[in-house]
Amino acid sequence: MYSSFPADAPVVREPLHAPVAHLVRAGVVEGVHYGSVVVLGADGKVEFQLGDIEAAFYPRSAVKPLQAVAMVRAGLPLDGALLSLAAASHSGEERHLAGTRRILELAGLAEEDLRNVPDMPYDPAVRDAWVREGRTPSRLAQNCSGKHAAMLWTAKLNGWSVQDYLDPKHPLQQAIAEIVEDLTGQRIARVTADGCGAPLFSISLHGLARALSRITSAAPGTPEAKVADAMRAHAEMASGAGRDVAALMRAVPGLLAKDGFEGVQAAALPDGRAIAVKIADGANRARVPVAAAALARAGVDPGLLTEFTGEPLLGGGEPVGCVRAVRALDPVPFTACA
């Protein structure tokens, strides 16, 4: 435990976001993405901030490593690829479905016990294949199914009811909320439902970065270290083939990274350096280069980040510009726009 007395909950307000990324076409700024960025040093202190890092926001799936830590603390006996899957926003590949079935099998439960929403696979190519094969939405294919299977097993191991495991008042969700407050160092501002139906906790961007820092810098053998090790060793199980978050973990030694819907990205290194990003309009095309610039600010070698510096803008099928982090974040851009 990090603190018996978490700080007050972040204030619920309209975030004071700032420009974090520019769409540059032939030297002209064509568009602007707003958002917020925080970079923490190894000592946990804020080394850089842009926008509003203290307002309450929803971290979406970037909170999954915290939920996985809470489940391991509550006795979940997973490790390796299956623990990575428990913290995943997976692509719906066959390995993800097989892994979720395995967690349910180990728990003595079935797909029918899942309470996440049925969906098609997240990955477009996998989803297209499902459509061609005439397959329909399923709870297994939905990107949070590994987390839900792990939640079910954690509830069963503790003698808690499984039918209502998504109720915010359920002992499982209360235990998760306690660990979220422990790792972020702050009280939860609001509780709602995420897209998959699980309780979603409103924290600050600063708190999210602090939580990832504590997870990656935890002592070996702790629940935090087990989750970090599993996700780093099985990055594709926590996401999918071709996903930028998996590629980022492969590119930067020791990095733990987790994305979330609506333009959220968090990442941390083993020494505790951490970043968190929120893109106000939820755009992935801004999330990736802004996160890369933040990691460079945190001391990651820019040479390891070149493939994450922003997708090109096309004109007549040819590159004529790019999406890049603003100068305030990245004063010497490592991608030059036309």
PDB file of N, CA, C and O in Angstrom, residues 175-251:
ATOM      1  N   ALA A 175     -13.167  -3.496  -4.012  1.00  0.00           N
ATOM      2  CA  ALA A 175     -11.741  -3.786  -3.852  1.00  0.00           C
ATOM      3  C   ALA A 175     -10.923  -3.111  -4.946  1.00  0.00           C
ATOM      4  O   ALA A 175      -9.831  -2.581  -4.695  1.00  0.00           O
ATOM      5  N   ILE A 176     -11.445  -3.126  -6.180  1.00  0.00           N
ATOM      6  CA  ILE A 176     -10.743  -2.474  -7.286  1.00  0.00           C
ATOM      7  C   ILE A 176     -10.682  -0.973  -7.050  1.00  0.00           C
ATOM      8  O   ILE A 176      -9.628  -0.343  -7.241  1.00  0.00           O
ATOM      9  N   ALA A 177     -11.781  -0.380  -6.613  1.00  0.00           N
ATOM     10  CA  ALA A 177     -11.802   1.061  -6.354  1.00  0.00           C
ATOM     11  C   ALA A 177     -10.764   1.438  -5.295  1.00  0.00           C
ATOM     12  O   ALA A 177     -10.075   2.464  -5.410  1.00  0.00           O
ATOM     13  N   GLU A 178     -10.633   0.610  -4.284  1.00  0.00           N
ATOM     14  CA  GLU A 178      -9.661   0.878  -3.224  1.00  0.00           C
ATOM     15  C   GLU A 178      -8.240   0.887  -3.773  1.00  0.00           C
ATOM     16  O   GLU A 178      -7.416   1.740  -3.411  1.00  0.00           O
ATOM     17  N   ILE A 179      -7.935  -0.044  -4.669  1.00  0.00           N
ATOM     18  CA  ILE A 179      -6.584  -0.111  -5.237  1.00  0.00           C
ATOM     19  C   ILE A 179      -6.357   1.032  -6.217  1.00  0.00           C
ATOM     20  O   ILE A 179      -5.242   1.569  -6.308  1.00  0.00           O
ATOM     21  N   VAL A 180      -7.391   1.423  -6.959  1.00  0.00           N
ATOM     22  CA  VAL A 180      -7.261   2.583  -7.849  1.00  0.00           C
ATOM     23  C   VAL A 180      -6.892   3.819  -7.030  1.00  0.00           C
ATOM     24  O   VAL A 180      -5.993   4.590  -7.409  1.00  0.00           O
ATOM     25  N   GLU A 181      -7.545   4.005  -5.899  1.00  0.00           N
ATOM     26  CA  GLU A 181      -7.216   5.143  -5.045  1.00  0.00           C
ATOM     27  C   GLU A 181      -5.820   5.009  -4.448  1.00  0.00           C
ATOM     28  O   GLU A 181      -5.085   5.999  -4.319  1.00  0.00           O
ATOM     29  N   ASP A 182      -5.428   3.792  -4.107  1.00  0.00           N
ATOM     30  CA  ASP A 182      -4.107   3.546  -3.547  1.00  0.00           C
ATOM     31  C   ASP A 182      -3.015   3.883  -4.563  1.00  0.00           C
ATOM     32  O   ASP A 182      -2.050   4.594  -4.249  1.00  0.00           O
ATOM     33  N   LEU A 183      -3.165   3.387  -5.788  1.00  0.00           N
ATOM     34  CA  LEU A 183      -2.127   3.576  -6.797  1.00  0.00           C
ATOM     35  C   LEU A 183      -2.083   4.998  -7.338  1.00  0.00           C
ATOM     36  O   LEU A 183      -1.001   5.528  -7.612  1.00  0.00           O
ATOM     37  N   THR A 184      -3.245   5.619  -7.511  1.00  0.00           N
ATOM     38  CA  THR A 184      -3.262   6.993  -8.024  1.00  0.00           C
ATOM     39  C   THR A 184      -2.931   8.007  -6.945  1.00  0.00           C
ATOM     40  O   THR A 184      -2.524   9.132  -7.236  1.00  0.00           O
ATOM     41  N   GLY A 185      -3.133   7.616  -5.684  1.00  0.00           N
ATOM     42  CA  GLY A 185      -2.885   8.532  -4.580  1.00  0.00           C
ATOM     43  C   GLY A 185      -3.965   9.565  -4.404  1.00  0.00           C
ATOM     44  O   GLY A 185      -3.731  10.615  -3.782  1.00  0.00           O
ATOM     45  N   GLN A 186      -5.173   9.306  -4.925  1.00  0.00           N
ATOM     46  CA  GLN A 186      -6.255  10.278  -4.809  1.00  0.00           C
ATOM     47  C   GLN A 186      -7.604   9.565  -4.767  1.00  0.00           C
ATOM     48  O   GLN A 186      -7.740   8.437  -5.253  1.00  0.00           O
ATOM     49  N   ARG A 187      -8.568  10.225  -4.191  1.00  0.00           N
ATOM     50  CA  ARG A 187      -9.922   9.686  -4.159  1.00  0.00           C
ATOM     51  C   ARG A 187     -10.528   9.700  -5.559  1.00  0.00           C
ATOM     52  O   ARG A 187     -10.161  10.525  -6.400  1.00  0.00           O
ATOM     53  N   ILE A 188     -11.442   8.793  -5.787  1.00  0.00           N
ATOM     54  CA  ILE A 188     -12.173   8.744  -7.054  1.00  0.00           C
ATOM     55  C   ILE A 188     -13.235   9.839  -7.058  1.00  0.00           C
ATOM     56  O   ILE A 188     -13.958  10.018  -6.069  1.00  0.00           O
ATOM     57  N   ALA A 189     -13.329  10.571  -8.167  1.00  0.00           N
ATOM     58  CA  ALA A 189     -14.274  11.684  -8.250  1.00  0.00           C
ATOM     59  C   ALA A 189     -15.684  11.222  -8.597  1.00  0.00           C
ATOM     60  O   ALA A 189     -16.664  11.668  -7.993  1.00  0.00           O
ATOM     61  N   ARG A 190     -15.809  10.355  -9.579  1.00  0.00           N
ATOM     62  CA  ARG A 190     -17.109   9.864 -10.032  1.00  0.00           C
ATOM     63  C   ARG A 190     -16.958   8.403 -10.455  1.00  0.00           C
ATOM     64  O   ARG A 190     -15.871   7.959 -10.833  1.00  0.00           O
ATOM     65  N   VAL A 191     -18.063   7.670 -10.424  1.00  0.00           N
ATOM     66  CA  VAL A 191     -18.091   6.297 -10.911  1.00  0.00           C
ATOM     67  C   VAL A 191     -19.225   6.187 -11.925  1.00  0.00           C
ATOM     68  O   VAL A 191     -20.356   6.612 -11.659  1.00  0.00           O
ATOM     69  N   THR A 192     -18.927   5.628 -13.089  1.00  0.00           N
ATOM     70  CA  THR A 192     -19.935   5.400 -14.115  1.00  0.00           C
ATOM     71  C   THR A 192     -19.661   4.032 -14.730  1.00  0.00           C
ATOM     72  O   THR A 192     -18.927   3.225 -14.161  1.00  0.00           O
ATOM     73  N   ALA A 193     -20.248   3.749 -15.875  1.00  0.00           N
ATOM     74  CA  ALA A 193     -20.009   2.478 -16.567  1.00  0.00           C
ATOM     75  C   ALA A 193     -19.159   2.723 -17.802  1.00  0.00           C
ATOM     76  O   ALA A 193     -19.413   3.661 -18.568  1.00  0.00           O
ATOM     77  N   ASP A 194     -18.154   1.889 -18.001  1.00  0.00           N
ATOM     78  CA  ASP A 194     -17.350   1.939 -19.210  1.00  0.00           C
ATOM     79  C   ASP A 194     -18.142   1.319 -20.356  1.00  0.00           C
ATOM     80  O   ASP A 194     -19.231   0.774 -20.161  1.00  0.00           O
ATOM     81  N   GLY A 195     -17.585   1.365 -21.550  1.00  0.00           N
ATOM     82  CA  GLY A 195     -18.286   0.827 -22.703  1.00  0.00           C
ATOM     83  C   GLY A 195     -18.610  -0.652 -22.583  1.00  0.00           C
ATOM     84  O   GLY A 195     -19.611  -1.124 -23.124  1.00  0.00           O
ATOM     85  N   CYS A 196     -17.770  -1.395 -21.854  1.00  0.00           N
ATOM     86  CA  CYS A 196     -17.967  -2.833 -21.690  1.00  0.00           C
ATOM     87  C   CYS A 196     -18.932  -3.159 -20.559  1.00  0.00           C
ATOM     88  O   CYS A 196     -19.289  -4.321 -20.358  1.00  0.00           O
ATOM     89  N   GLY A 197     -19.333  -2.134 -19.775  1.00  0.00           N
ATOM     90  CA  GLY A 197     -20.252  -2.354 -18.675  1.00  0.00           C
ATOM     91  C   GLY A 197     -19.622  -2.370 -17.303  1.00  0.00           C
ATOM     92  O   GLY A 197     -20.327  -2.327 -16.294  1.00  0.00           O
ATOM     93  N   ALA A 198     -18.283  -2.443 -17.213  1.00  0.00           N
ATOM     94  CA  ALA A 198     -17.599  -2.452 -15.915  1.00  0.00           C
ATOM     95  C   ALA A 198     -17.578  -1.048 -15.322  1.00  0.00           C
ATOM     96  O   ALA A 198     -17.596  -0.050 -16.052  1.00  0.00           O
ATOM     97  N   PRO A 199     -17.530  -0.951 -13.997  1.00  0.00           N
ATOM     98  CA  PRO A 199     -17.408   0.372 -13.382  1.00  0.00           C
ATOM     99  C   PRO A 199     -16.153   1.094 -13.871  1.00  0.00           C
ATOM    100  O   PRO A 199     -15.086   0.501 -14.014  1.00  0.00           O
ATOM    101  N   LEU A 200     -16.319   2.387 -14.125  1.00  0.00           N
ATOM    102  CA  LEU A 200     -15.238   3.229 -14.600  1.00  0.00           C
ATOM    103  C   LEU A 200     -15.061   4.370 -13.610  1.00  0.00           C
ATOM    104  O   LEU A 200     -16.026   5.035 -13.236  1.00  0.00           O
ATOM    105  N   PHE A 201     -13.818   4.589 -13.204  1.00  0.00           N
ATOM    106  CA  PHE A 201     -13.527   5.539 -12.140  1.00  0.00           C
ATOM    107  C   PHE A 201     -12.885   6.804 -12.711  1.00  0.00           C
ATOM    108  O   PHE A 201     -11.957   6.734 -13.510  1.00  0.00           O
ATOM    109  N   SER A 202     -13.379   7.950 -12.268  1.00  0.00           N
ATOM    110  CA  SER A 202     -12.840   9.223 -12.706  1.00  0.00           C
ATOM    111  C   SER A 202     -11.709   9.647 -11.775  1.00  0.00           C
ATOM    112  O   SER A 202     -11.909   9.791 -10.566  1.00  0.00           O
ATOM    113  N   ILE A 203     -10.542   9.847 -12.359  1.00  0.00           N
ATOM    114  CA  ILE A 203      -9.339  10.270 -11.635  1.00  0.00           C
ATOM    115  C   ILE A 203      -8.751  11.457 -12.389  1.00  0.00           C
ATOM    116  O   ILE A 203      -9.413  12.038 -13.241  1.00  0.00           O
ATOM    117  N   SER A 204      -7.538  11.834 -12.096  1.00  0.00           N
ATOM    118  CA  SER A 204      -6.866  12.878 -12.864  1.00  0.00           C
ATOM    119  C   SER A 204      -5.802  12.249 -13.760  1.00  0.00           C
ATOM    120  O   SER A 204      -5.360  11.112 -13.539  1.00  0.00           O
ATOM    121  N   LEU A 205      -5.387  12.997 -14.766  1.00  0.00           N
ATOM    122  CA  LEU A 205      -4.306  12.528 -15.635  1.00  0.00           C
ATOM    123  C   LEU A 205      -3.022  12.356 -14.826  1.00  0.00           C
ATOM    124  O   LEU A 205      -2.268  11.395 -15.039  1.00  0.00           O
ATOM    125  N   HIS A 206      -2.779  13.257 -13.899  1.00  0.00           N
ATOM    126  CA  HIS A 206      -1.629  13.150 -13.004  1.00  0.00           C
ATOM    127  C   HIS A 206      -1.701  11.856 -12.205  1.00  0.00           C
ATOM    128  O   HIS A 206      -0.704  11.133 -12.058  1.00  0.00           O
ATOM    129  N   GLY A 207      -2.884  11.536 -11.678  1.00  0.00           N
ATOM    130  CA  GLY A 207      -3.051  10.308 -10.906  1.00  0.00           C
ATOM    131  C   GLY A 207      -2.814   9.065 -11.740  1.00  0.00           C
ATOM    132  O   GLY A 207      -2.224   8.083 -11.258  1.00  0.00           O
ATOM    133  N   LEU A 208      -3.247   9.078 -13.000  1.00  0.00           N
ATOM    134  CA  LEU A 208      -3.017   7.930 -13.880  1.00  0.00           C
ATOM    135  C   LEU A 208      -1.526   7.715 -14.102  1.00  0.00           C
ATOM    136  O   LEU A 208      -1.033   6.581 -14.023  1.00  0.00           O
ATOM    137  N   ALA A 209      -0.787   8.784 -14.374  1.00  0.00           N
ATOM    138  CA  ALA A 209       0.659   8.660 -14.567  1.00  0.00           C
ATOM    139  C   ALA A 209       1.333   8.140 -13.297  1.00  0.00           C
ATOM    140  O   ALA A 209       2.219   7.278 -13.358  1.00  0.00           O
ATOM    141  N   ARG A 210       0.894   8.647 -12.147  1.00  0.00           N
ATOM    142  CA  ARG A 210       1.470   8.202 -10.878  1.00  0.00           C
ATOM    143  C   ARG A 210       1.215   6.709 -10.665  1.00  0.00           C
ATOM    144  O   ARG A 210       2.094   5.975 -10.199  1.00  0.00           O
ATOM    145  N   ALA A 211       0.023   6.236 -11.016  1.00  0.00           N
ATOM    146  CA  ALA A 211      -0.297   4.819 -10.846  1.00  0.00           C
ATOM    147  C   ALA A 211       0.579   3.939 -11.732  1.00  0.00           C
ATOM    148  O   ALA A 211       1.105   2.912 -11.276  1.00  0.00           O
ATOM    149  N   LEU A 212       0.764   4.331 -13.006  1.00  0.00           N
ATOM    150  CA  LEU A 212       1.622   3.536 -13.890  1.00  0.00           C
ATOM    151  C   LEU A 212       3.058   3.539 -13.388  1.00  0.00           C
ATOM    152  O   LEU A 212       3.756   2.524 -13.452  1.00  0.00           O
ATOM    153  N   SER A 213       3.507   4.668 -12.865  1.00  0.00           N
ATOM    154  CA  SER A 213       4.851   4.761 -12.305  1.00  0.00           C
ATOM    155  C   SER A 213       5.025   3.786 -11.147  1.00  0.00           C
ATOM    156  O   SER A 213       6.045   3.089 -11.044  1.00  0.00           O
ATOM    157  N   ARG A 214       4.037   3.714 -10.280  1.00  0.00           N
ATOM    158  CA  ARG A 214       4.117   2.823  -9.136  1.00  0.00           C
ATOM    159  C   ARG A 214       4.057   1.360  -9.548  1.00  0.00           C
ATOM    160  O   ARG A 214       4.696   0.502  -8.921  1.00  0.00           O
ATOM    161  N   ILE A 215       3.329   1.068 -10.606  1.00  0.00           N
ATOM    162  CA  ILE A 215       3.247  -0.316 -11.083  1.00  0.00           C
ATOM    163  C   ILE A 215       4.592  -0.773 -11.653  1.00  0.00           C
ATOM    164  O   ILE A 215       5.088  -1.862 -11.344  1.00  0.00           O
ATOM    165  N   THR A 216       5.207   0.057 -12.477  1.00  0.00           N
ATOM    166  CA  THR A 216       6.452  -0.380 -13.141  1.00  0.00           C
ATOM    167  C   THR A 216       7.661  -0.352 -12.214  1.00  0.00           C
ATOM    168  O   THR A 216       8.632  -1.069 -12.454  1.00  0.00           O
ATOM    169  N   SER A 217       7.627   0.471 -11.178  1.00  0.00           N
ATOM    170  CA  SER A 217       8.783   0.573 -10.286  1.00  0.00           C
ATOM    171  C   SER A 217       8.633  -0.281  -9.024  1.00  0.00           C
ATOM    172  O   SER A 217       9.486  -0.228  -8.134  1.00  0.00           O
ATOM    173  N   ALA A 218       7.562  -1.071  -8.951  1.00  0.00           N
ATOM    174  CA  ALA A 218       7.328  -1.896  -7.763  1.00  0.00           C
ATOM    175  C   ALA A 218       8.367  -3.008  -7.650  1.00  0.00           C
ATOM    176  O   ALA A 218       8.988  -3.422  -8.645  1.00  0.00           O
ATOM    177  N   ALA A 219       8.546  -3.513  -6.443  1.00  0.00           N
ATOM    178  CA  ALA A 219       9.522  -4.574  -6.193  1.00  0.00           C
ATOM    179  C   ALA A 219       9.140  -5.854  -6.910  1.00  0.00           C
ATOM    180  O   ALA A 219       7.950  -6.159  -7.070  1.00  0.00           O
ATOM    181  N   PRO A 220      10.127  -6.631  -7.350  1.00  0.00           N
ATOM    182  CA  PRO A 220       9.838  -7.912  -8.014  1.00  0.00           C
ATOM    183  C   PRO A 220       8.965  -8.809  -7.144  1.00  0.00           C
ATOM    184  O   PRO A 220       9.118  -8.853  -5.920  1.00  0.00           O
ATOM    185  N   GLY A 221       8.042  -9.507  -7.793  1.00  0.00           N
ATOM    186  CA  GLY A 221       7.181 -10.441  -7.086  1.00  0.00           C
ATOM    187  C   GLY A 221       5.913  -9.842  -6.538  1.00  0.00           C
ATOM    188  O   GLY A 221       5.010 -10.575  -6.122  1.00  0.00           O
ATOM    189  N   THR A 222       5.810  -8.511  -6.517  1.00  0.00           N
ATOM    190  CA  THR A 222       4.586  -7.866  -6.053  1.00  0.00           C
ATOM    191  C   THR A 222       3.507  -7.984  -7.128  1.00  0.00           C
ATOM    192  O   THR A 222       3.807  -8.231  -8.308  1.00  0.00           O
ATOM    193  N   PRO A 223       2.240  -7.810  -6.764  1.00  0.00           N
ATOM    194  CA  PRO A 223       1.188  -7.827  -7.787  1.00  0.00           C
ATOM    195  C   PRO A 223       1.429  -6.816  -8.897  1.00  0.00           C
ATOM    196  O   PRO A 223       1.182  -7.108 -10.076  1.00  0.00           O
ATOM    197  N   GLU A 224       1.936  -5.628  -8.520  1.00  0.00           N
ATOM    198  CA  GLU A 224       2.224  -4.614  -9.532  1.00  0.00           C
ATOM    199  C   GLU A 224       3.265  -5.123 -10.531  1.00  0.00           C
ATOM    200  O   GLU A 224       3.088  -5.005 -11.753  1.00  0.00           O
ATOM    201  N   ALA A 225       4.351  -5.684 -10.014  1.00  0.00           N
ATOM    202  CA  ALA A 225       5.416  -6.178 -10.883  1.00  0.00           C
ATOM    203  C   ALA A 225       4.937  -7.333 -11.750  1.00  0.00           C
ATOM    204  O   ALA A 225       5.326  -7.458 -12.919  1.00  0.00           O
ATOM    205  N   LYS A 226       4.090  -8.193 -11.194  1.00  0.00           N
ATOM    206  CA  LYS A 226       3.567  -9.321 -11.977  1.00  0.00           C
ATOM    207  C   LYS A 226       2.764  -8.825 -13.172  1.00  0.00           C
ATOM    208  O   LYS A 226       2.881  -9.359 -14.284  1.00  0.00           O
ATOM    209  N   VAL A 227       1.929  -7.808 -12.950  1.00  0.00           N
ATOM    210  CA  VAL A 227       1.137  -7.262 -14.047  1.00  0.00           C
ATOM    211  C   VAL A 227       2.033  -6.600 -15.078  1.00  0.00           C
ATOM    212  O   VAL A 227       1.887  -6.824 -16.299  1.00  0.00           O
ATOM    213  N   ALA A 228       2.975  -5.785 -14.630  1.00  0.00           N
ATOM    214  CA  ALA A 228       3.879  -5.111 -15.564  1.00  0.00           C
ATOM    215  C   ALA A 228       4.684  -6.117 -16.372  1.00  0.00           C
ATOM    216  O   ALA A 228       4.817  -5.997 -17.599  1.00  0.00           O
ATOM    217  N   ASP A 229       5.230  -7.127 -15.709  1.00  0.00           N
ATOM    218  CA  ASP A 229       6.026  -8.138 -16.402  1.00  0.00           C
ATOM    219  C   ASP A 229       5.191  -8.887 -17.436  1.00  0.00           C
ATOM    220  O   ASP A 229       5.667  -9.165 -18.546  1.00  0.00           O
ATOM    221  N   ALA A 230       3.969  -9.223 -17.064  1.00  0.00           N
ATOM    222  CA  ALA A 230       3.106  -9.975 -17.978  1.00  0.00           C
ATOM    223  C   ALA A 230       2.777  -9.158 -19.218  1.00  0.00           C
ATOM    224  O   ALA A 230       2.840  -9.662 -20.347  1.00  0.00           O
ATOM    225  N   MET A 231       2.421  -7.896 -19.033  1.00  0.00           N
ATOM    226  CA  MET A 231       2.051  -7.063 -20.175  1.00  0.00           C
ATOM    227  C   MET A 231       3.229  -6.776 -21.083  1.00  0.00           C
ATOM    228  O   MET A 231       3.092  -6.770 -22.314  1.00  0.00           O
ATOM    229  N   ARG A 232       4.416  -6.566 -20.488  1.00  0.00           N
ATOM    230  CA  ARG A 232       5.590  -6.288 -21.316  1.00  0.00           C
ATOM    231  C   ARG A 232       6.037  -7.521 -22.085  1.00  0.00           C
ATOM    232  O   ARG A 232       6.443  -7.429 -23.251  1.00  0.00           O
ATOM    233  N   ALA A 233       5.950  -8.682 -21.450  1.00  0.00           N
ATOM    234  CA  ALA A 233       6.394  -9.921 -22.102  1.00  0.00           C
ATOM    235  C   ALA A 233       5.392 -10.415 -23.133  1.00  0.00           C
ATOM    236  O   ALA A 233       5.754 -11.156 -24.047  1.00  0.00           O
ATOM    237  N   HIS A 234       4.133 -10.003 -22.991  1.00  0.00           N
ATOM    238  CA  HIS A 234       3.069 -10.472 -23.892  1.00  0.00           C
ATOM    239  C   HIS A 234       2.264  -9.275 -24.371  1.00  0.00           C
ATOM    240  O   HIS A 234       1.051  -9.195 -24.174  1.00  0.00           O
ATOM    241  N   ALA A 235       2.971  -8.350 -25.041  1.00  0.00           N
ATOM    242  CA  ALA A 235       2.350  -7.095 -25.461  1.00  0.00           C
ATOM    243  C   ALA A 235       1.201  -7.320 -26.439  1.00  0.00           C
ATOM    244  O   ALA A 235       0.194  -6.618 -26.395  1.00  0.00           O
ATOM    245  N   GLU A 236       1.343  -8.311 -27.324  1.00  0.00           N
ATOM    246  CA  GLU A 236       0.280  -8.572 -28.291  1.00  0.00           C
ATOM    247  C   GLU A 236      -0.945  -9.191 -27.638  1.00  0.00           C
ATOM    248  O   GLU A 236      -2.052  -9.060 -28.145  1.00  0.00           O
ATOM    249  N   MET A 237      -0.773  -9.865 -26.502  1.00  0.00           N
ATOM    250  CA  MET A 237      -1.927 -10.403 -25.796  1.00  0.00           C
ATOM    251  C   MET A 237      -2.697  -9.278 -25.102  1.00  0.00           C
ATOM    252  O   MET A 237      -3.915  -9.351 -24.948  1.00  0.00           O
ATOM    253  N   ALA A 238      -1.989  -8.221 -24.716  1.00  0.00           N
ATOM    254  CA  ALA A 238      -2.640  -7.071 -24.089  1.00  0.00           C
ATOM    255  C   ALA A 238      -3.269  -6.137 -25.112  1.00  0.00           C
ATOM    256  O   ALA A 238      -4.009  -5.227 -24.745  1.00  0.00           O
ATOM    257  N   SER A 239      -2.999  -6.393 -26.395  1.00  0.00           N
ATOM    258  CA  SER A 239      -3.543  -5.525 -27.450  1.00  0.00           C
ATOM    259  C   SER A 239      -3.815  -6.358 -28.698  1.00  0.00           C
ATOM    260  O   SER A 239      -4.895  -6.912 -28.843  1.00  0.00           O
ATOM    261  N   GLY A 240      -2.828  -6.480 -29.570  1.00  0.00           N
ATOM    262  CA  GLY A 240      -3.016  -7.288 -30.764  1.00  0.00           C
ATOM    263  C   GLY A 240      -1.909  -7.056 -31.769  1.00  0.00           C
ATOM    264  O   GLY A 240      -1.121  -6.105 -31.649  1.00  0.00           O
ATOM    265  N   ALA A 241      -1.829  -7.919 -32.763  1.00  0.00           N
ATOM    266  CA  ALA A 241      -0.832  -7.773 -33.816  1.00  0.00           C
ATOM    267  C   ALA A 241      -1.078  -6.468 -34.566  1.00  0.00           C
ATOM    268  O   ALA A 241      -2.209  -6.145 -34.926  1.00  0.00           O
ATOM    269  N   GLY A 242      -0.021  -5.704 -34.775  1.00  0.00           N
ATOM    270  CA  GLY A 242      -0.147  -4.467 -35.526  1.00  0.00           C
ATOM    271  C   GLY A 242      -0.622  -3.272 -34.721  1.00  0.00           C
ATOM    272  O   GLY A 242      -0.705  -2.163 -35.270  1.00  0.00           O
ATOM    273  N   ARG A 243      -0.907  -3.447 -33.449  1.00  0.00           N
ATOM    274  CA  ARG A 243      -1.384  -2.324 -32.631  1.00  0.00           C
ATOM    275  C   ARG A 243      -0.199  -1.452 -32.196  1.00  0.00           C
ATOM    276  O   ARG A 243       0.876  -1.961 -31.822  1.00  0.00           O
ATOM    277  N   ASP A 244      -0.391  -0.148 -32.202  1.00  0.00           N
ATOM    278  CA  ASP A 244       0.704   0.765 -31.883  1.00  0.00           C
ATOM    279  C   ASP A 244       1.194   0.603 -30.447  1.00  0.00           C
ATOM    280  O   ASP A 244       2.383   0.764 -30.171  1.00  0.00           O
ATOM    281  N   VAL A 245       0.296   0.271 -29.514  1.00  0.00           N
ATOM    282  CA  VAL A 245       0.716   0.158 -28.117  1.00  0.00           C
ATOM    283  C   VAL A 245       1.646  -1.036 -27.914  1.00  0.00           C
ATOM    284  O   VAL A 245       2.601  -0.971 -27.132  1.00  0.00           O
ATOM    285  N   ALA A 246       1.408  -2.124 -28.648  1.00  0.00           N
ATOM    286  CA  ALA A 246       2.309  -3.275 -28.573  1.00  0.00           C
ATOM    287  C   ALA A 246       3.652  -2.943 -29.219  1.00  0.00           C
ATOM    288  O   ALA A 246       4.715  -3.293 -28.698  1.00  0.00           O
ATOM    289  N   ALA A 247       3.605  -2.251 -30.350  1.00  0.00           N
ATOM    290  CA  ALA A 247       4.843  -1.861 -31.022  1.00  0.00           C
ATOM    291  C   ALA A 247       5.672  -0.926 -30.149  1.00  0.00           C
ATOM    292  O   ALA A 247       6.908  -1.008 -30.115  1.00  0.00           O
ATOM    293  N   LEU A 248       5.005  -0.058 -29.402  1.00  0.00           N
ATOM    294  CA  LEU A 248       5.704   0.863 -28.517  1.00  0.00           C
ATOM    295  C   LEU A 248       6.433   0.108 -27.410  1.00  0.00           C
ATOM    296  O   LEU A 248       7.584   0.414 -27.084  1.00  0.00           O
ATOM    297  N   MET A 249       5.774  -0.908 -26.841  1.00  0.00           N
ATOM    298  CA  MET A 249       6.427  -1.691 -25.787  1.00  0.00           C
ATOM    299  C   MET A 249       7.597  -2.499 -26.331  1.00  0.00           C
ATOM    300  O   MET A 249       8.590  -2.711 -25.637  1.00  0.00           O
ATOM    301  N   ARG A 250       7.492  -2.950 -27.566  1.00  0.00           N
ATOM    302  CA  ARG A 250       8.613  -3.670 -28.175  1.00  0.00           C
ATOM    303  C   ARG A 250       9.771  -2.730 -28.480  1.00  0.00           C
ATOM    304  O   ARG A 250      10.934  -3.111 -28.381  1.00  0.00           O
ATOM    305  N   ALA A 251       9.471  -1.494 -28.839  1.00  0.00           N
ATOM    306  CA  ALA A 251      10.505  -0.558 -29.278  1.00  0.00           C
ATOM    307  C   ALA A 251      11.309   0.013 -28.122  1.00  0.00           C
ATOM    308  O   ALA A 251      12.506   0.289 -28.284  1.00  0.00           O
TER     309      ALA A 251
END
